[in-house]
mmCIF file of C-alpha atoms and ligand atoms in Angstrom:
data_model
loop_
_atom_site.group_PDB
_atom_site.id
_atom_site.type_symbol
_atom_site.label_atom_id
_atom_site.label_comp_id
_atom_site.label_asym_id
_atom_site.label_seq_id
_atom_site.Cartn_x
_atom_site.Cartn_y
_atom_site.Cartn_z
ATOM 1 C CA UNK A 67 -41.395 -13.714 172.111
ATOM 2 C CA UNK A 68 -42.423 -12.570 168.479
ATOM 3 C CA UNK A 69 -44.739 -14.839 166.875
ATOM 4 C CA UNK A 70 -43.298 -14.782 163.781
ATOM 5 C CA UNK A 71 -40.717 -13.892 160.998
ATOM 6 C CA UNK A 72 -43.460 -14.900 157.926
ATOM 7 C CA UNK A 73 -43.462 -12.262 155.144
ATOM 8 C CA UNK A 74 -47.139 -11.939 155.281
ATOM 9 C CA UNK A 75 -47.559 -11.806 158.681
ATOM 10 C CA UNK A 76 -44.963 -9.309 159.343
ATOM 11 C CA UNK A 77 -46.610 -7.024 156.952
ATOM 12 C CA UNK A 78 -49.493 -6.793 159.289
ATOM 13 C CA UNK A 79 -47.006 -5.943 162.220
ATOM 14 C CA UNK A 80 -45.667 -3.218 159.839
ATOM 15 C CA UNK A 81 -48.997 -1.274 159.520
ATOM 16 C CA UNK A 82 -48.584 1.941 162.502
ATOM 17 C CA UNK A 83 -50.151 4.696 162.543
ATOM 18 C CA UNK A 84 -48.622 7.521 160.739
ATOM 19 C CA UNK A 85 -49.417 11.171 161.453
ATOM 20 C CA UNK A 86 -47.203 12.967 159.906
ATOM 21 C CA UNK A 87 -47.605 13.978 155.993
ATOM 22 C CA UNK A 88 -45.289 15.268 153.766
ATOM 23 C CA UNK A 89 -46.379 16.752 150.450
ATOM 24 C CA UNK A 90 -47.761 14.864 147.821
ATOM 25 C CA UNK A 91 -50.981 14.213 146.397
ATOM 26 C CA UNK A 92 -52.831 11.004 146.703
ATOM 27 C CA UNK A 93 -54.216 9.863 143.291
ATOM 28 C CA UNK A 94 -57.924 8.771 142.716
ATOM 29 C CA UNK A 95 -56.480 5.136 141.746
ATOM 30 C CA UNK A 96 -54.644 4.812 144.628
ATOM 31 C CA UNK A 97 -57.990 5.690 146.659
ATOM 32 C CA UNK A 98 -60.072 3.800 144.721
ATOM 33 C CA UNK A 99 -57.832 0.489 145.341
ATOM 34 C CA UNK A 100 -58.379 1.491 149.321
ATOM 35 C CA UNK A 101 -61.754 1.602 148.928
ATOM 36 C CA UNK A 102 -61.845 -1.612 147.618
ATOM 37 C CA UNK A 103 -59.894 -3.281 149.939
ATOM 38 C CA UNK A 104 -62.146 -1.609 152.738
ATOM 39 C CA UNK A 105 -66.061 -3.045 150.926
ATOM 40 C CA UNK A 106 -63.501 -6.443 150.255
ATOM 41 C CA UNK A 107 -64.041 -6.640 154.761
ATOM 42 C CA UNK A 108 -66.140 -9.437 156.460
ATOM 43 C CA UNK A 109 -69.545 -8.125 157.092
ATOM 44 C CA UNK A 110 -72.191 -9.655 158.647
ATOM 45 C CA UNK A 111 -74.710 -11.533 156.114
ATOM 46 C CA UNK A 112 -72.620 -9.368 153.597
ATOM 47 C CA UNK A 113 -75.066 -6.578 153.937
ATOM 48 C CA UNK A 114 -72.013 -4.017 153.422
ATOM 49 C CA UNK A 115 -73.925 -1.160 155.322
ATOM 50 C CA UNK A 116 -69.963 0.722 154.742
ATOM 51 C CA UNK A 117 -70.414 4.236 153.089
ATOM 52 C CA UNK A 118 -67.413 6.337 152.603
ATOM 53 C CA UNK A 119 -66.907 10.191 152.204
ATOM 54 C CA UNK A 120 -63.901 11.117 150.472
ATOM 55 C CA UNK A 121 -62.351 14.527 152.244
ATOM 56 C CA UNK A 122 -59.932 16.541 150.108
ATOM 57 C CA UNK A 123 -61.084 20.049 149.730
ATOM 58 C CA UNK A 124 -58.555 21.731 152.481
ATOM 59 C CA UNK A 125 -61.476 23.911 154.332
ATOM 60 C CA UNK A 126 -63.115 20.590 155.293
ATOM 61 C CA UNK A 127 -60.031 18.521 156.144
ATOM 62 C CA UNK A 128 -59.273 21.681 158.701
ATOM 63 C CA UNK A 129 -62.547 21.860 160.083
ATOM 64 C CA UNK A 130 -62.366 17.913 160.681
ATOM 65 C CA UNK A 131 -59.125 18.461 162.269
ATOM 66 C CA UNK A 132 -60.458 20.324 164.952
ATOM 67 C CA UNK A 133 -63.201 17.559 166.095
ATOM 68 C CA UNK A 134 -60.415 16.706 168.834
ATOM 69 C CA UNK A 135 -57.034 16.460 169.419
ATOM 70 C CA UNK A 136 -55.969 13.526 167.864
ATOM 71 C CA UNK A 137 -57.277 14.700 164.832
ATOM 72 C CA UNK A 138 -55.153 17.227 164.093
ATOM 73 C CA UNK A 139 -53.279 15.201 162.171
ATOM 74 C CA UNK A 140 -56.171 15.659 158.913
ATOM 75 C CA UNK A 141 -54.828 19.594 158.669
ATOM 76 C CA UNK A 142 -51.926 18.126 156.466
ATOM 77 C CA UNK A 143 -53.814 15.236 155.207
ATOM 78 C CA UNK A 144 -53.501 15.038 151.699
ATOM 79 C CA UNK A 145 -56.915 12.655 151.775
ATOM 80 C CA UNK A 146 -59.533 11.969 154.445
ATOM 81 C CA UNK A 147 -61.803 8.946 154.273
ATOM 82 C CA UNK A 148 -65.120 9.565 156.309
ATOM 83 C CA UNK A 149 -66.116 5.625 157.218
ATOM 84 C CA UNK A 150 -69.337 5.335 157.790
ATOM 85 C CA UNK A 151 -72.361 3.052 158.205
ATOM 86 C CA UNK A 152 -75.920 2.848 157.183
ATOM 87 C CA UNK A 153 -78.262 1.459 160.167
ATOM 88 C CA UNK A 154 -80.829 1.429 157.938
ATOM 89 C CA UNK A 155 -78.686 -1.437 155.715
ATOM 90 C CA UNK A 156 -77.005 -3.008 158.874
ATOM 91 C CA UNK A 157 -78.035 -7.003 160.072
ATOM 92 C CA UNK A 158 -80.758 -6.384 162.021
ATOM 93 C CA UNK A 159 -80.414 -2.899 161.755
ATOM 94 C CA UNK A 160 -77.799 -2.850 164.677
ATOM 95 C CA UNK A 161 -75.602 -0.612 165.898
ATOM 96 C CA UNK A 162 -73.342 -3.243 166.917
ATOM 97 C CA UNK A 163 -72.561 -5.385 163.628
ATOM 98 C CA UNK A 164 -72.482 -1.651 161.924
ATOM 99 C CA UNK A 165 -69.482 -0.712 164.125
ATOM 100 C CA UNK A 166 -67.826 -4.379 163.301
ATOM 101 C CA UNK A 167 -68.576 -3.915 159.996
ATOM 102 C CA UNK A 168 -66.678 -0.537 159.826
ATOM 103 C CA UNK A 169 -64.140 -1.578 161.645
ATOM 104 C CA UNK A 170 -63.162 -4.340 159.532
ATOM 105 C CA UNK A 171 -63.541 -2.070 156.735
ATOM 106 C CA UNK A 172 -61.410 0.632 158.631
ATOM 107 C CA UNK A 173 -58.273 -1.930 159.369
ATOM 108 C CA UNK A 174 -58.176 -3.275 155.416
ATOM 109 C CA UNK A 175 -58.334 0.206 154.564
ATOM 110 C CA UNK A 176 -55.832 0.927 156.632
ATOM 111 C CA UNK A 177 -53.891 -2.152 155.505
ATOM 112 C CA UNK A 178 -53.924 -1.436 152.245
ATOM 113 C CA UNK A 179 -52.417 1.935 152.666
ATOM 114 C CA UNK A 180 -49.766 0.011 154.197
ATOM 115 C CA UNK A 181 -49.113 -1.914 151.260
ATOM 116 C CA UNK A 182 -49.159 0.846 148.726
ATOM 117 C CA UNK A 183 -46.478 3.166 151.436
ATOM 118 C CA UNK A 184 -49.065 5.522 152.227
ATOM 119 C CA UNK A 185 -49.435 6.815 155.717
ATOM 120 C CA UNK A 186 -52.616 6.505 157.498
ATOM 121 C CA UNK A 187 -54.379 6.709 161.311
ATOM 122 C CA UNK A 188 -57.680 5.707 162.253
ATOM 123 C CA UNK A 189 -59.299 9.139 163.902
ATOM 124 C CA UNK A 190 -61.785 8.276 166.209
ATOM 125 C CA UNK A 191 -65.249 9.515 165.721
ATOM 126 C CA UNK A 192 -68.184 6.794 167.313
ATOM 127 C CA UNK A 193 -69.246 6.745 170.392
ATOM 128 C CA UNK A 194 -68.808 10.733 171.118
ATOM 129 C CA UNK A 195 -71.967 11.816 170.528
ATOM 130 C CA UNK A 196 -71.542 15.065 169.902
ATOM 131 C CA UNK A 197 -68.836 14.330 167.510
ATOM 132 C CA UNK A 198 -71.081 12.064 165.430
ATOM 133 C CA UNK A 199 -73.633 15.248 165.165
ATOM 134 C CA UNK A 200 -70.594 17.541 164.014
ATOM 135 C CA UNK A 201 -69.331 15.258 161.423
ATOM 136 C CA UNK A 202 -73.138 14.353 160.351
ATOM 137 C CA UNK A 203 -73.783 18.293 159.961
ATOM 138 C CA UNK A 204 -70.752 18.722 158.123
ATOM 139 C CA UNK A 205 -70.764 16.146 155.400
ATOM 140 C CA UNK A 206 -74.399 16.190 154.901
ATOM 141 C CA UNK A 207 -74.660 12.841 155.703
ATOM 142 C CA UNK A 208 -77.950 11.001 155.917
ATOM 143 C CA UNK A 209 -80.045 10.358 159.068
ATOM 144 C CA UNK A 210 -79.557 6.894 159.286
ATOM 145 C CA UNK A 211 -75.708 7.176 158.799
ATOM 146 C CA UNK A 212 -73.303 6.973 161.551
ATOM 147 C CA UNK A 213 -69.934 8.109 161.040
ATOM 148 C CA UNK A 214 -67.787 5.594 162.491
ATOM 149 C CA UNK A 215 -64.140 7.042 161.838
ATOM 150 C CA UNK A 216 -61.797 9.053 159.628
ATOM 151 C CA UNK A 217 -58.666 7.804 158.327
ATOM 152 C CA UNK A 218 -56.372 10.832 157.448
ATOM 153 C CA UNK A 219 -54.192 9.876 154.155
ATOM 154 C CA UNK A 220 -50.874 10.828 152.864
ATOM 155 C CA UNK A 221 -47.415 10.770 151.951
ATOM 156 C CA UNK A 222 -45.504 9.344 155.231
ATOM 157 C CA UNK A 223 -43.620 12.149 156.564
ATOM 158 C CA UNK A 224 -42.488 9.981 159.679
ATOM 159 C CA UNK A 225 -41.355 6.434 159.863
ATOM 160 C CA UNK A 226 -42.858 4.113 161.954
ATOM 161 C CA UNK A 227 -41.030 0.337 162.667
ATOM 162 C CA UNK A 228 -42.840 -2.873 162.567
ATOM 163 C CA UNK A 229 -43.969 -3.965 166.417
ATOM 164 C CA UNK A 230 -45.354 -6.926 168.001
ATOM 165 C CA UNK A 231 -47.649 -6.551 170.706
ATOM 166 C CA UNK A 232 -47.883 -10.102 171.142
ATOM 167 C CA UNK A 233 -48.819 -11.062 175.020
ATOM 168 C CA UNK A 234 -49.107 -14.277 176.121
ATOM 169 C CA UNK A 235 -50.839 -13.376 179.187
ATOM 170 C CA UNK A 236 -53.774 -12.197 177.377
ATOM 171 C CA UNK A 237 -54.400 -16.142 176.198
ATOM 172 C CA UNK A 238 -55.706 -18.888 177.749
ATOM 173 C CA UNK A 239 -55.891 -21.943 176.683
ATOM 174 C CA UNK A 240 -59.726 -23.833 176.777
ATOM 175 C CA UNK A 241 -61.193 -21.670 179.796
ATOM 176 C CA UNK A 242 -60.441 -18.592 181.562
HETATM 177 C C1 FMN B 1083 -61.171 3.040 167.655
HETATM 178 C C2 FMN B 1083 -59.845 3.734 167.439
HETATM 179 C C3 FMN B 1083 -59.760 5.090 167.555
HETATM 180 C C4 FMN B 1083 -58.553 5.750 167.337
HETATM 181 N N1 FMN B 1083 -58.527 7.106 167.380
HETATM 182 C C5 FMN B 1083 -57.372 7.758 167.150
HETATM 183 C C6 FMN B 1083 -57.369 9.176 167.098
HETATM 184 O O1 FMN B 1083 -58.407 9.828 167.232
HETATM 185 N N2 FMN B 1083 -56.186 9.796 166.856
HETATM 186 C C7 FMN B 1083 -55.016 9.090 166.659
HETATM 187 O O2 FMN B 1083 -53.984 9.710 166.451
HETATM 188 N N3 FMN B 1083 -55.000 7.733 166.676
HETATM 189 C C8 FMN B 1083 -56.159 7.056 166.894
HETATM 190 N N4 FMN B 1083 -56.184 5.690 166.857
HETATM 191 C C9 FMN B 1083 -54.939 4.956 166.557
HETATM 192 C C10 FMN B 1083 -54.308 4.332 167.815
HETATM 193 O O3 FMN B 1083 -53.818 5.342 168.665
HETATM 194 C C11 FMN B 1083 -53.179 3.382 167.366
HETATM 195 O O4 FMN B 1083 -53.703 2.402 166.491
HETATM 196 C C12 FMN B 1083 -52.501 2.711 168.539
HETATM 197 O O5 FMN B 1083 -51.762 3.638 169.300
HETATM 198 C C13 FMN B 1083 -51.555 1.585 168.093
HETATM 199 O O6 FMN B 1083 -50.516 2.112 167.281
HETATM 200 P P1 FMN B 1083 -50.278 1.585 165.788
HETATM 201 O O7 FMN B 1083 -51.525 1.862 164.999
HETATM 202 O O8 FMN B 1083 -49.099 2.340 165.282
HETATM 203 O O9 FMN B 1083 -50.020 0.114 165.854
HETATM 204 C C14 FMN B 1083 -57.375 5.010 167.048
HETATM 205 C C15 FMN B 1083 -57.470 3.618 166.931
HETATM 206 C C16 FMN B 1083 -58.688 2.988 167.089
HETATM 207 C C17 FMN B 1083 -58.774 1.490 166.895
#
């Protein structure tokens, strides 16, 4: 059973991953309106504790692709956004509501490359530990930042058609 044939709704069921770029640049507007759908994400008691490294210099986008395997995907990247958080500006300084707080910020991001037909994939990054130290060292980034993921960015160079994954047998109704 789909759930439903709604315009808006099926949009969300069109975002997939896309990991394949063709050429062509990814303007500064066009990032800038993905950035602002990301900091537009519920956060909890709206401290925002979202930072965000834009990647597009090509020696950094390679080293990134090499983090792990399903990364490799940011080599042809036109654009890489580095999502991370601030524990220091997190609710209660936790690592917990920083991670849901990036990851809504990840999913409108990645949303919103939907909606302006860019291709995009979240790259995993949090919990590996030593992959948080890597991407820390490389960007520079602060102590108290924790990069959560990379989304890789670019022109879709593979089509990818709307799914549901709808399951009715992960629902209950009242109790479990
Ligand atoms: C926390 C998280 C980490 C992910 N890491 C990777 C990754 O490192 N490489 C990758 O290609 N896809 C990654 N993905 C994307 C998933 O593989 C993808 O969302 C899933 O297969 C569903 O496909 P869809 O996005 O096309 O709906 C990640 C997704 C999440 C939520």
């Amino acid at each position: 059973m789909t759930t439903t044939t709604d315009d808006n709704l099926g949009f969300i069921l069109g975002r997939r991953s896309i990991r394949v770029y063709s050429p062509g640049e990814v303007n500064a507007l066009a990032v800038t309106r993905l950035l602002e759908a990301a900091m537009a994400a519920p956060s909890a008691m709206t401290r925002d504790p979202w930072r965000f490294v834009v990647v597009r210099e090509r020696q950094t986008l390679s080293k990134l692709a090499t983090l792990h395997p399903g990364a490799a995907m940011l080599a042809s990247a036109a654009v890489a956004i580095v999502v991370c958080g601030d524990l220091d500006v997190a609710f209660e300084r936790h690592i917990s509501y920083l991670l849901q707080d990036c990851a809504a910020a990840t999913e409108n991001l990645l949303l919103a490359a939907h909606a302006q037909g860019l291709g995009a994939c979240w790259v995993g990054i949090h919990p590996g530990e030593a992959l948080v130290k890597r991407v820390k060292e490389l960007l520079s980034l602060p102590a108290s930042f924790v990069p959560v993921a990379v989304v890789s960015l670019g022109q879709p160079g593979e089509q990818a058609p709307p799914r549901t994954r709808y399951n009715a047998a992960h629902v209950r109704a009242e109790r479990w």
